Amino acid sequence: MLKNPSVFVLGALCALPLLATAAAPSAAKRAAVASVAKHADDLTGLSDKIWGYAETALREHKSSKLLADYAEQQGFTVTRGVSGMPTAFIARFGSGKPVIGIMGEYDALPGVSQQAIPEKSPLVEGAAGHGCGHNMFGAASLGAALAIKDQIAAGKLKGTIIFYGTPAEEAVGGKTYMARDGVFDEVDAMFAWHPGDESMADAVTSQAMVDLMVEFKGQAAHAASDPWNGRSALDGAMAFGQGVEMMREHMKPSSRVHYVIVDGGDVPNVIPEHAKVWIWARDQKRAEVDDLYARIRKIAEGAALMTGTQSVVHLQGGDWEMLLNAPGAKIIDANLRWIGAPIYTADEDAFAKKIQAATHVPAVGMDRGIRALDDQEPEGGSTDVGDVSWVVPTLTLTVVTSPKAAPWHAWPVVATGGMSIGHKGMIVASKTLAASMVDLYENPEALREVRADFEKKKGDVVFKAYLPEGAPPLPRD
Ligand SMILES: [Zn+2]
């Protein structure tokens, strides 16, 4: 269970001279990790069921009920339905300070259904699948919360543990609504993890992004007999696209803009009265995204002027970039090295290599290392965990659950997330999170350093969500 205690002590002495984690793991930390091990079959069982449900954003009714029911059975007080989302929930145990939070996701992705086998083969043709591994994310985070709950119940730790069931990461961004509504305001420090193709305490940020729907309204007419009476909304959309392409030349290298035309009219012989362009703008910094957002608004106005149409820019959502927490990353790094990366059998490695061969990436098998804090490259992508990180110090890690370099948001992640490779990764994540949380309960100085880093980096910035007014758009079916 505790594979490399000597590595922990050596690593911690180098990296964390001021923190209690430099000492040998405490009895409470060992007990918390043992609690994860004790519940491991329950946790992988929950993950497998959610993998099978494969419910997409805000449709995660069975998945959220499964986790909420388990938390309730284990003694948590559960509140179901948060921030207008029936599939969000809060499970809490204990009282007083510190208040430590941990988040779990459980939404799937459309169209990536896959069996737990190393060749592309849908479980249900055209159905959703867990192509981002959120089945493991939710179950492992709840396992870590349960490990802390066990220690509070046994009188070994003092304070409050709160598990947040956060739906719809892949669309809508459930956490963004919860952050906007102040749901996380009572928390002293927040934890989360994410499945990946290697293991590390996260030390690079995600991208801030804004999600816009740009609508053009024109005037219909016969395209051959009286086109002079028409004004084409599609012309507006295309002029808008041209404007965005001209902006692209003059953006920061870190900026990304991508769009699709979701409505370009109905038929060629009617001048289109309506058109819509769905566009996302991203950057490593929210300030740059704000700038792109303002320029996109101007481009929409200009395109409408050019084409005699009207434009409306609808804000649909967005994320802030991750506000990194340096002392928090060191705590997670030390605990991850103590727990150790997953160890695979020859069969598991062969499973991974088959997937790599099928997806045309080097057939190197599973990654077995732990990436250093100072050896991480920023990756493209955004997450609503970023929003939370501007409200409360947020400590996150990535644990390997998928073959090295195989495509993400795709069938390989679904395949390994439904068998022993994924199980091993999620249990390492759960133990690492539990051990790291124990550090903050037992060592007020560690929590103070985490909070001080957060306050310093946040400065006087006040979080304001990229969201329209009102509740999240619930699916109608
Ligand atoms: Zn994800």
PDB file of N, CA and C in Angstrom, residues 216-298:
ATOM      1  N   PHE A 216     -26.668  36.772 -36.691  1.00  0.00           N
ATOM      2  CA  PHE A 216     -26.944  37.801 -37.700  1.00  0.00           C
ATOM      3  C   PHE A 216     -28.385  37.675 -38.163  1.00  0.00           C
ATOM      4  N   LYS A 217     -29.032  38.846 -38.297  1.00  0.00           N
ATOM      5  CA  LYS A 217     -30.409  38.880 -38.797  1.00  0.00           C
ATOM      6  C   LYS A 217     -30.441  39.703 -40.073  1.00  0.00           C
ATOM      7  N   GLY A 218     -30.992  39.129 -41.158  1.00  0.00           N
ATOM      8  CA  GLY A 218     -31.083  39.836 -42.433  1.00  0.00           C
ATOM      9  C   GLY A 218     -32.522  39.956 -42.887  1.00  0.00           C
ATOM     10  N   GLN A 219     -32.710  39.996 -44.206  1.00  0.00           N
ATOM     11  CA  GLN A 219     -34.067  40.063 -44.753  1.00  0.00           C
ATOM     12  C   GLN A 219     -34.168  39.084 -45.910  1.00  0.00           C
ATOM     13  N   ALA A 220     -35.175  38.223 -45.860  1.00  0.00           N
ATOM     14  CA  ALA A 220     -35.334  37.204 -46.896  1.00  0.00           C
ATOM     15  C   ALA A 220     -35.893  37.812 -48.188  1.00  0.00           C
ATOM     16  N   ALA A 221     -35.521  37.226 -49.314  1.00  0.00           N
ATOM     17  CA  ALA A 221     -36.076  37.592 -50.626  1.00  0.00           C
ATOM     18  C   ALA A 221     -35.759  36.449 -51.580  1.00  0.00           C
ATOM     19  N   HIS A 222     -36.387  36.462 -52.771  1.00  0.00           N
ATOM     20  CA  HIS A 222     -36.067  35.452 -53.779  1.00  0.00           C
ATOM     21  C   HIS A 222     -34.645  35.715 -54.273  1.00  0.00           C
ATOM     22  N   ALA A 223     -33.811  34.682 -54.251  1.00  0.00           N
ATOM     23  CA  ALA A 223     -32.388  34.881 -54.545  1.00  0.00           C
ATOM     24  C   ALA A 223     -32.135  35.201 -56.015  1.00  0.00           C
ATOM     25  N   ALA A 224     -33.104  34.899 -56.911  1.00  0.00           N
ATOM     26  CA  ALA A 224     -32.930  35.186 -58.330  1.00  0.00           C
ATOM     27  C   ALA A 224     -33.831  36.326 -58.794  1.00  0.00           C
ATOM     28  N   SER A 225     -35.098  36.371 -58.334  1.00  0.00           N
ATOM     29  CA  SER A 225     -36.031  37.339 -58.917  1.00  0.00           C
ATOM     30  C   SER A 225     -35.915  38.727 -58.283  1.00  0.00           C
ATOM     31  N   ASP A 226     -35.683  38.816 -56.951  1.00  0.00           N
ATOM     32  CA  ASP A 226     -35.555  40.156 -56.365  1.00  0.00           C
ATOM     33  C   ASP A 226     -34.498  40.197 -55.254  1.00  0.00           C
ATOM     34  N   PRO A 227     -33.245  39.806 -55.579  1.00  0.00           N
ATOM     35  CA  PRO A 227     -32.209  39.787 -54.537  1.00  0.00           C
ATOM     36  C   PRO A 227     -31.945  41.168 -53.939  1.00  0.00           C
ATOM     37  N   TRP A 228     -32.262  42.232 -54.695  1.00  0.00           N
ATOM     38  CA  TRP A 228     -32.035  43.586 -54.157  1.00  0.00           C
ATOM     39  C   TRP A 228     -32.921  43.896 -52.960  1.00  0.00           C
ATOM     40  N   ASN A 229     -34.010  43.127 -52.819  1.00  0.00           N
ATOM     41  CA  ASN A 229     -34.857  43.308 -51.631  1.00  0.00           C
ATOM     42  C   ASN A 229     -34.320  42.560 -50.412  1.00  0.00           C
ATOM     43  N   GLY A 230     -33.320  41.707 -50.633  1.00  0.00           N
ATOM     44  CA  GLY A 230     -32.816  40.884 -49.530  1.00  0.00           C
ATOM     45  C   GLY A 230     -31.558  41.464 -48.902  1.00  0.00           C
ATOM     46  N   ARG A 231     -31.286  41.064 -47.663  1.00  0.00           N
ATOM     47  CA  ARG A 231     -30.009  41.317 -46.989  1.00  0.00           C
ATOM     48  C   ARG A 231     -29.618  39.985 -46.339  1.00  0.00           C
ATOM     49  N   SER A 232     -28.477  39.429 -46.773  1.00  0.00           N
ATOM     50  CA  SER A 232     -28.147  38.061 -46.365  1.00  0.00           C
ATOM     51  C   SER A 232     -27.469  37.998 -44.995  1.00  0.00           C
ATOM     52  N   ALA A 233     -28.127  37.290 -44.063  1.00  0.00           N
ATOM     53  CA  ALA A 233     -27.500  37.052 -42.756  1.00  0.00           C
ATOM     54  C   ALA A 233     -26.248  36.201 -42.922  1.00  0.00           C
ATOM     55  N   LEU A 234     -26.234  35.316 -43.928  1.00  0.00           N
ATOM     56  CA  LEU A 234     -25.023  34.506 -44.180  1.00  0.00           C
ATOM     57  C   LEU A 234     -23.860  35.406 -44.611  1.00  0.00           C
ATOM     58  N   ASP A 235     -24.147  36.438 -45.415  1.00  0.00           N
ATOM     59  CA  ASP A 235     -23.093  37.406 -45.753  1.00  0.00           C
ATOM     60  C   ASP A 235     -22.506  38.007 -44.473  1.00  0.00           C
ATOM     61  N   GLY A 236     -23.384  38.338 -43.535  1.00  0.00           N
ATOM     62  CA  GLY A 236     -22.913  38.889 -42.252  1.00  0.00           C
ATOM     63  C   GLY A 236     -21.986  37.909 -41.559  1.00  0.00           C
ATOM     64  N   ALA A 237     -22.416  36.636 -41.526  1.00  0.00           N
ATOM     65  CA  ALA A 237     -21.607  35.606 -40.849  1.00  0.00           C
ATOM     66  C   ALA A 237     -20.254  35.442 -41.534  1.00  0.00           C
ATOM     67  N   MET A 238     -20.268  35.471 -42.881  1.00  0.00           N
ATOM     68  CA  MET A 238     -19.011  35.269 -43.619  1.00  0.00           C
ATOM     69  C   MET A 238     -18.085  36.488 -43.490  1.00  0.00           C
ATOM     70  N   ALA A 239     -18.660  37.689 -43.514  1.00  0.00           N
ATOM     71  CA  ALA A 239     -17.842  38.896 -43.297  1.00  0.00           C
ATOM     72  C   ALA A 239     -17.255  38.870 -41.892  1.00  0.00           C
ATOM     73  N   PHE A 240     -18.038  38.379 -40.922  1.00  0.00           N
ATOM     74  CA  PHE A 240     -17.546  38.240 -39.551  1.00  0.00           C
ATOM     75  C   PHE A 240     -16.347  37.285 -39.526  1.00  0.00           C
ATOM     76  N   GLY A 241     -16.495  36.138 -40.215  1.00  0.00           N
ATOM     77  CA  GLY A 241     -15.387  35.178 -40.277  1.00  0.00           C
ATOM     78  C   GLY A 241     -14.139  35.805 -40.884  1.00  0.00           C
ATOM     79  N   GLN A 242     -14.323  36.587 -41.967  1.00  0.00           N
ATOM     80  CA  GLN A 242     -13.185  37.269 -42.592  1.00  0.00           C
ATOM     81  C   GLN A 242     -12.521  38.226 -41.609  1.00  0.00           C
ATOM     82  N   GLY A 243     -13.352  38.943 -40.861  1.00  0.00           N
ATOM     83  CA  GLY A 243     -12.811  39.887 -39.870  1.00  0.00           C
ATOM     84  C   GLY A 243     -12.000  39.173 -38.803  1.00  0.00           C
ATOM     85  N   VAL A 244     -12.505  38.015 -38.357  1.00  0.00           N
ATOM     86  CA  VAL A 244     -11.778  37.241 -37.344  1.00  0.00           C
ATOM     87  C   VAL A 244     -10.435  36.769 -37.907  1.00  0.00           C
ATOM     88  N   GLU A 245     -10.440  36.356 -39.180  1.00  0.00           N
ATOM     89  CA  GLU A 245      -9.174  35.914 -39.791  1.00  0.00           C
ATOM     90  C   GLU A 245      -8.170  37.064 -39.859  1.00  0.00           C
ATOM     91  N   MET A 246      -8.654  38.280 -40.098  1.00  0.00           N
ATOM     92  CA  MET A 246      -7.739  39.427 -40.126  1.00  0.00           C
ATOM     93  C   MET A 246      -7.245  39.776 -38.729  1.00  0.00           C
ATOM     94  N   MET A 247      -8.069  39.541 -37.729  1.00  0.00           N
ATOM     95  CA  MET A 247      -7.613  39.736 -36.343  1.00  0.00           C
ATOM     96  C   MET A 247      -6.535  38.713 -35.984  1.00  0.00           C
ATOM     97  N   ARG A 248      -6.666  37.502 -36.542  1.00  0.00           N
ATOM     98  CA  ARG A 248      -5.760  36.399 -36.169  1.00  0.00           C
ATOM     99  C   ARG A 248      -4.293  36.799 -36.369  1.00  0.00           C
ATOM    100  N   GLU A 249      -4.032  37.559 -37.443  1.00  0.00           N
ATOM    101  CA  GLU A 249      -2.668  38.010 -37.715  1.00  0.00           C
ATOM    102  C   GLU A 249      -2.126  38.896 -36.592  1.00  0.00           C
ATOM    103  N   HIS A 250      -3.033  39.514 -35.843  1.00  0.00           N
ATOM    104  CA  HIS A 250      -2.617  40.546 -34.889  1.00  0.00           C
ATOM    105  C   HIS A 250      -2.991  40.177 -33.463  1.00  0.00           C
ATOM    106  N   MET A 251      -3.004  38.875 -33.178  1.00  0.00           N
ATOM    107  CA  MET A 251      -3.239  38.404 -31.818  1.00  0.00           C
ATOM    108  C   MET A 251      -1.895  38.016 -31.204  1.00  0.00           C
ATOM    109  N   LYS A 252      -1.861  37.901 -29.876  1.00  0.00           N
ATOM    110  CA  LYS A 252      -0.683  37.357 -29.192  1.00  0.00           C
ATOM    111  C   LYS A 252      -0.496  35.889 -29.609  1.00  0.00           C
ATOM    112  N   PRO A 253       0.761  35.423 -29.649  1.00  0.00           N
ATOM    113  CA  PRO A 253       0.974  34.003 -30.016  1.00  0.00           C
ATOM    114  C   PRO A 253       0.232  33.036 -29.087  1.00  0.00           C
ATOM    115  N   SER A 254      -0.046  33.469 -27.861  1.00  0.00           N
ATOM    116  CA  SER A 254      -0.727  32.599 -26.894  1.00  0.00           C
ATOM    117  C   SER A 254      -2.241  32.541 -27.124  1.00  0.00           C
ATOM    118  N   SER A 255      -2.778  33.391 -27.993  1.00  0.00           N
ATOM    119  CA  SER A 255      -4.236  33.433 -28.196  1.00  0.00           C
ATOM    120  C   SER A 255      -4.684  32.383 -29.209  1.00  0.00           C
ATOM    121  N   ARG A 256      -5.888  31.887 -29.021  1.00  0.00           N
ATOM    122  CA  ARG A 256      -6.500  30.933 -29.940  1.00  0.00           C
ATOM    123  C   ARG A 256      -7.946  31.354 -30.174  1.00  0.00           C
ATOM    124  N   VAL A 257      -8.386  31.312 -31.444  1.00  0.00           N
ATOM    125  CA  VAL A 257      -9.785  31.599 -31.759  1.00  0.00           C
ATOM    126  C   VAL A 257     -10.262  30.517 -32.710  1.00  0.00           C
ATOM    127  N   HIS A 258     -11.412  29.927 -32.430  1.00  0.00           N
ATOM    128  CA  HIS A 258     -11.946  28.892 -33.310  1.00  0.00           C
ATOM    129  C   HIS A 258     -13.465  29.003 -33.370  1.00  0.00           C
ATOM    130  N   TYR A 259     -14.004  28.756 -34.574  1.00  0.00           N
ATOM    131  CA  TYR A 259     -15.447  28.964 -34.754  1.00  0.00           C
ATOM    132  C   TYR A 259     -16.027  28.001 -35.779  1.00  0.00           C
ATOM    133  N   VAL A 260     -17.349  27.844 -35.703  1.00  0.00           N
ATOM    134  CA  VAL A 260     -18.092  27.084 -36.715  1.00  0.00           C
ATOM    135  C   VAL A 260     -19.347  27.877 -37.065  1.00  0.00           C
ATOM    136  N   ILE A 261     -19.823  27.717 -38.298  1.00  0.00           N
ATOM    137  CA  ILE A 261     -21.108  28.316 -38.679  1.00  0.00           C
ATOM    138  C   ILE A 261     -22.179  27.282 -38.374  1.00  0.00           C
ATOM    139  N   VAL A 262     -22.997  27.555 -37.371  1.00  0.00           N
ATOM    140  CA  VAL A 262     -24.009  26.564 -36.969  1.00  0.00           C
ATOM    141  C   VAL A 262     -25.332  26.794 -37.694  1.00  0.00           C
ATOM    142  N   ASP A 263     -25.492  27.986 -38.270  1.00  0.00           N
ATOM    143  CA  ASP A 263     -26.701  28.265 -39.062  1.00  0.00           C
ATOM    144  C   ASP A 263     -26.281  29.191 -40.192  1.00  0.00           C
ATOM    145  N   GLY A 264     -26.473  28.730 -41.423  1.00  0.00           N
ATOM    146  CA  GLY A 264     -26.118  29.561 -42.578  1.00  0.00           C
ATOM    147  C   GLY A 264     -27.289  29.747 -43.517  1.00  0.00           C
ATOM    148  N   GLY A 265     -28.489  29.694 -42.979  1.00  0.00           N
ATOM    149  CA  GLY A 265     -29.691  29.789 -43.812  1.00  0.00           C
ATOM    150  C   GLY A 265     -30.238  28.413 -44.120  1.00  0.00           C
ATOM    151  N   ASP A 266     -31.294  28.375 -44.933  1.00  0.00           N
ATOM    152  CA  ASP A 266     -32.005  27.109 -45.154  1.00  0.00           C
ATOM    153  C   ASP A 266     -31.782  26.518 -46.548  1.00  0.00           C
ATOM    154  N   VAL A 267     -32.003  27.329 -47.585  1.00  0.00           N
ATOM    155  CA  VAL A 267     -31.898  26.833 -48.974  1.00  0.00           C
ATOM    156  C   VAL A 267     -31.261  27.928 -49.829  1.00  0.00           C
ATOM    157  N   PRO A 268     -30.621  27.560 -50.972  1.00  0.00           N
ATOM    158  CA  PRO A 268     -29.933  28.580 -51.766  1.00  0.00           C
ATOM    159  C   PRO A 268     -30.860  29.605 -52.403  1.00  0.00           C
ATOM    160  N   ASN A 269     -32.107  29.231 -52.698  1.00  0.00           N
ATOM    161  CA  ASN A 269     -32.950  30.177 -53.425  1.00  0.00           C
ATOM    162  C   ASN A 269     -33.752  31.118 -52.520  1.00  0.00           C
ATOM    163  N   VAL A 270     -33.456  31.102 -51.228  1.00  0.00           N
ATOM    164  CA  VAL A 270     -33.994  32.122 -50.320  1.00  0.00           C
ATOM    165  C   VAL A 270     -32.808  32.838 -49.676  1.00  0.00           C
ATOM    166  N   ILE A 271     -32.756  34.138 -49.807  1.00  0.00           N
ATOM    167  CA  ILE A 271     -31.669  34.888 -49.149  1.00  0.00           C
ATOM    168  C   ILE A 271     -31.790  34.682 -47.649  1.00  0.00           C
ATOM    169  N   PRO A 272     -30.715  34.162 -47.004  1.00  0.00           N
ATOM    170  CA  PRO A 272     -30.837  33.763 -45.590  1.00  0.00           C
ATOM    171  C   PRO A 272     -31.197  34.943 -44.675  1.00  0.00           C
ATOM    172  N   GLU A 273     -32.228  34.712 -43.895  1.00  0.00           N
ATOM    173  CA  GLU A 273     -32.699  35.736 -42.956  1.00  0.00           C
ATOM    174  C   GLU A 273     -31.975  35.603 -41.620  1.00  0.00           C
ATOM    175  N   HIS A 274     -31.430  34.403 -41.366  1.00  0.00           N
ATOM    176  CA  HIS A 274     -30.794  34.149 -40.074  1.00  0.00           C
ATOM    177  C   HIS A 274     -29.504  33.369 -40.274  1.00  0.00           C
ATOM    178  N   ALA A 275     -28.512  33.670 -39.437  1.00  0.00           N
ATOM    179  CA  ALA A 275     -27.241  32.932 -39.454  1.00  0.00           C
ATOM    180  C   ALA A 275     -26.613  33.049 -38.070  1.00  0.00           C
ATOM    181  N   LYS A 276     -25.834  32.018 -37.711  1.00  0.00           N
ATOM    182  CA  LYS A 276     -25.190  32.027 -36.392  1.00  0.00           C
ATOM    183  C   LYS A 276     -23.781  31.476 -36.499  1.00  0.00           C
ATOM    184  N   VAL A 277     -22.851  32.144 -35.858  1.00  0.00           N
ATOM    185  CA  VAL A 277     -21.477  31.665 -35.761  1.00  0.00           C
ATOM    186  C   VAL A 277     -21.171  31.427 -34.284  1.00  0.00           C
ATOM    187  N   TRP A 278     -20.710  30.210 -33.984  1.00  0.00           N
ATOM    188  CA  TRP A 278     -20.354  29.848 -32.604  1.00  0.00           C
ATOM    189  C   TRP A 278     -18.836  29.964 -32.505  1.00  0.00           C
ATOM    190  N   ILE A 279     -18.347  30.811 -31.616  1.00  0.00           N
ATOM    191  CA  ILE A 279     -16.915  31.127 -31.573  1.00  0.00           C
ATOM    192  C   ILE A 279     -16.381  31.097 -30.142  1.00  0.00           C
ATOM    193  N   TRP A 280     -15.182  30.520 -30.002  1.00  0.00           N
ATOM    194  CA  TRP A 280     -14.487  30.528 -28.715  1.00  0.00           C
ATOM    195  C   TRP A 280     -13.170  31.284 -28.878  1.00  0.00           C
ATOM    196  N   ALA A 281     -12.829  32.083 -27.896  1.00  0.00           N
ATOM    197  CA  ALA A 281     -11.523  32.750 -27.854  1.00  0.00           C
ATOM    198  C   ALA A 281     -10.822  32.344 -26.568  1.00  0.00           C
ATOM    199  N   ARG A 282      -9.514  32.033 -26.691  1.00  0.00           N
ATOM    200  CA  ARG A 282      -8.769  31.563 -25.511  1.00  0.00           C
ATOM    201  C   ARG A 282      -7.409  32.237 -25.422  1.00  0.00           C
ATOM    202  N   ASP A 283      -6.885  32.255 -24.215  1.00  0.00           N
ATOM    203  CA  ASP A 283      -5.509  32.680 -23.984  1.00  0.00           C
ATOM    204  C   ASP A 283      -5.088  32.175 -22.601  1.00  0.00           C
ATOM    205  N   GLN A 284      -3.776  32.232 -22.346  1.00  0.00           N
ATOM    206  CA  GLN A 284      -3.287  31.841 -21.018  1.00  0.00           C
ATOM    207  C   GLN A 284      -3.742  32.834 -19.955  1.00  0.00           C
ATOM    208  N   LYS A 285      -4.077  34.043 -20.373  1.00  0.00           N
ATOM    209  CA  LYS A 285      -4.474  35.091 -19.419  1.00  0.00           C
ATOM    210  C   LYS A 285      -5.868  35.607 -19.740  1.00  0.00           C
ATOM    211  N   ARG A 286      -6.667  35.768 -18.712  1.00  0.00           N
ATOM    212  CA  ARG A 286      -8.037  36.261 -18.881  1.00  0.00           C
ATOM    213  C   ARG A 286      -8.049  37.673 -19.468  1.00  0.00           C
ATOM    214  N   ALA A 287      -7.068  38.507 -19.111  1.00  0.00           N
ATOM    215  CA  ALA A 287      -7.041  39.878 -19.632  1.00  0.00           C
ATOM    216  C   ALA A 287      -6.965  39.863 -21.158  1.00  0.00           C
ATOM    217  N   GLU A 288      -6.198  38.917 -21.708  1.00  0.00           N
ATOM    218  CA  GLU A 288      -6.105  38.809 -23.175  1.00  0.00           C
ATOM    219  C   GLU A 288      -7.431  38.345 -23.766  1.00  0.00           C
ATOM    220  N   VAL A 289      -8.111  37.449 -23.054  1.00  0.00           N
ATOM    221  CA  VAL A 289      -9.426  36.982 -23.537  1.00  0.00           C
ATOM    222  C   VAL A 289     -10.429  38.139 -23.519  1.00  0.00           C
ATOM    223  N   ASP A 290     -10.355  38.970 -22.486  1.00  0.00           N
ATOM    224  CA  ASP A 290     -11.231  40.157 -22.440  1.00  0.00           C
ATOM    225  C   ASP A 290     -10.998  41.036 -23.663  1.00  0.00           C
ATOM    226  N   ASP A 291      -9.722  41.180 -24.052  1.00  0.00           N
ATOM    227  CA  ASP A 291      -9.375  42.005 -25.209  1.00  0.00           C
ATOM    228  C   ASP A 291      -9.941  41.382 -26.494  1.00  0.00           C
ATOM    229  N   LEU A 292      -9.767  40.062 -26.642  1.00  0.00           N
ATOM    230  CA  LEU A 292     -10.303  39.378 -27.833  1.00  0.00           C
ATOM    231  C   LEU A 292     -11.830  39.503 -27.888  1.00  0.00           C
ATOM    232  N   TYR A 293     -12.453  39.371 -26.751  1.00  0.00           N
ATOM    233  CA  TYR A 293     -13.915  39.461 -26.638  1.00  0.00           C
ATOM    234  C   TYR A 293     -14.374  40.834 -27.153  1.00  0.00           C
ATOM    235  N   ALA A 294     -13.697  41.898 -26.719  1.00  0.00           N
ATOM    236  CA  ALA A 294     -14.063  43.256 -27.156  1.00  0.00           C
ATOM    237  C   ALA A 294     -13.849  43.414 -28.666  1.00  0.00           C
ATOM    238  N   ARG A 295     -12.753  42.843 -29.193  1.00  0.00           N
ATOM    239  CA  ARG A 295     -12.485  42.958 -30.638  1.00  0.00           C
ATOM    240  C   ARG A 295     -13.502  42.157 -31.452  1.00  0.00           C
ATOM    241  N   ILE A 296     -13.899  40.998 -30.945  1.00  0.00           N
ATOM    242  CA  ILE A 296     -14.904  40.174 -31.643  1.00  0.00           C
ATOM    243  C   ILE A 296     -16.245  40.917 -31.712  1.00  0.00           C
ATOM    244  N   ARG A 297     -16.589  41.617 -30.656  1.00  0.00           N
ATOM    245  CA  ARG A 297     -17.829  42.426 -30.671  1.00  0.00           C
ATOM    246  C   ARG A 297     -17.774  43.476 -31.775  1.00  0.00           C
ATOM    247  N   LYS A 298     -16.613  44.132 -31.893  1.00  0.00           N
ATOM    248  CA  LYS A 298     -16.456  45.173 -32.929  1.00  0.00           C
ATOM    249  C   LYS A 298     -16.527  44.544 -34.324  1.00  0.00           C
TER     250      LYS A 298
END
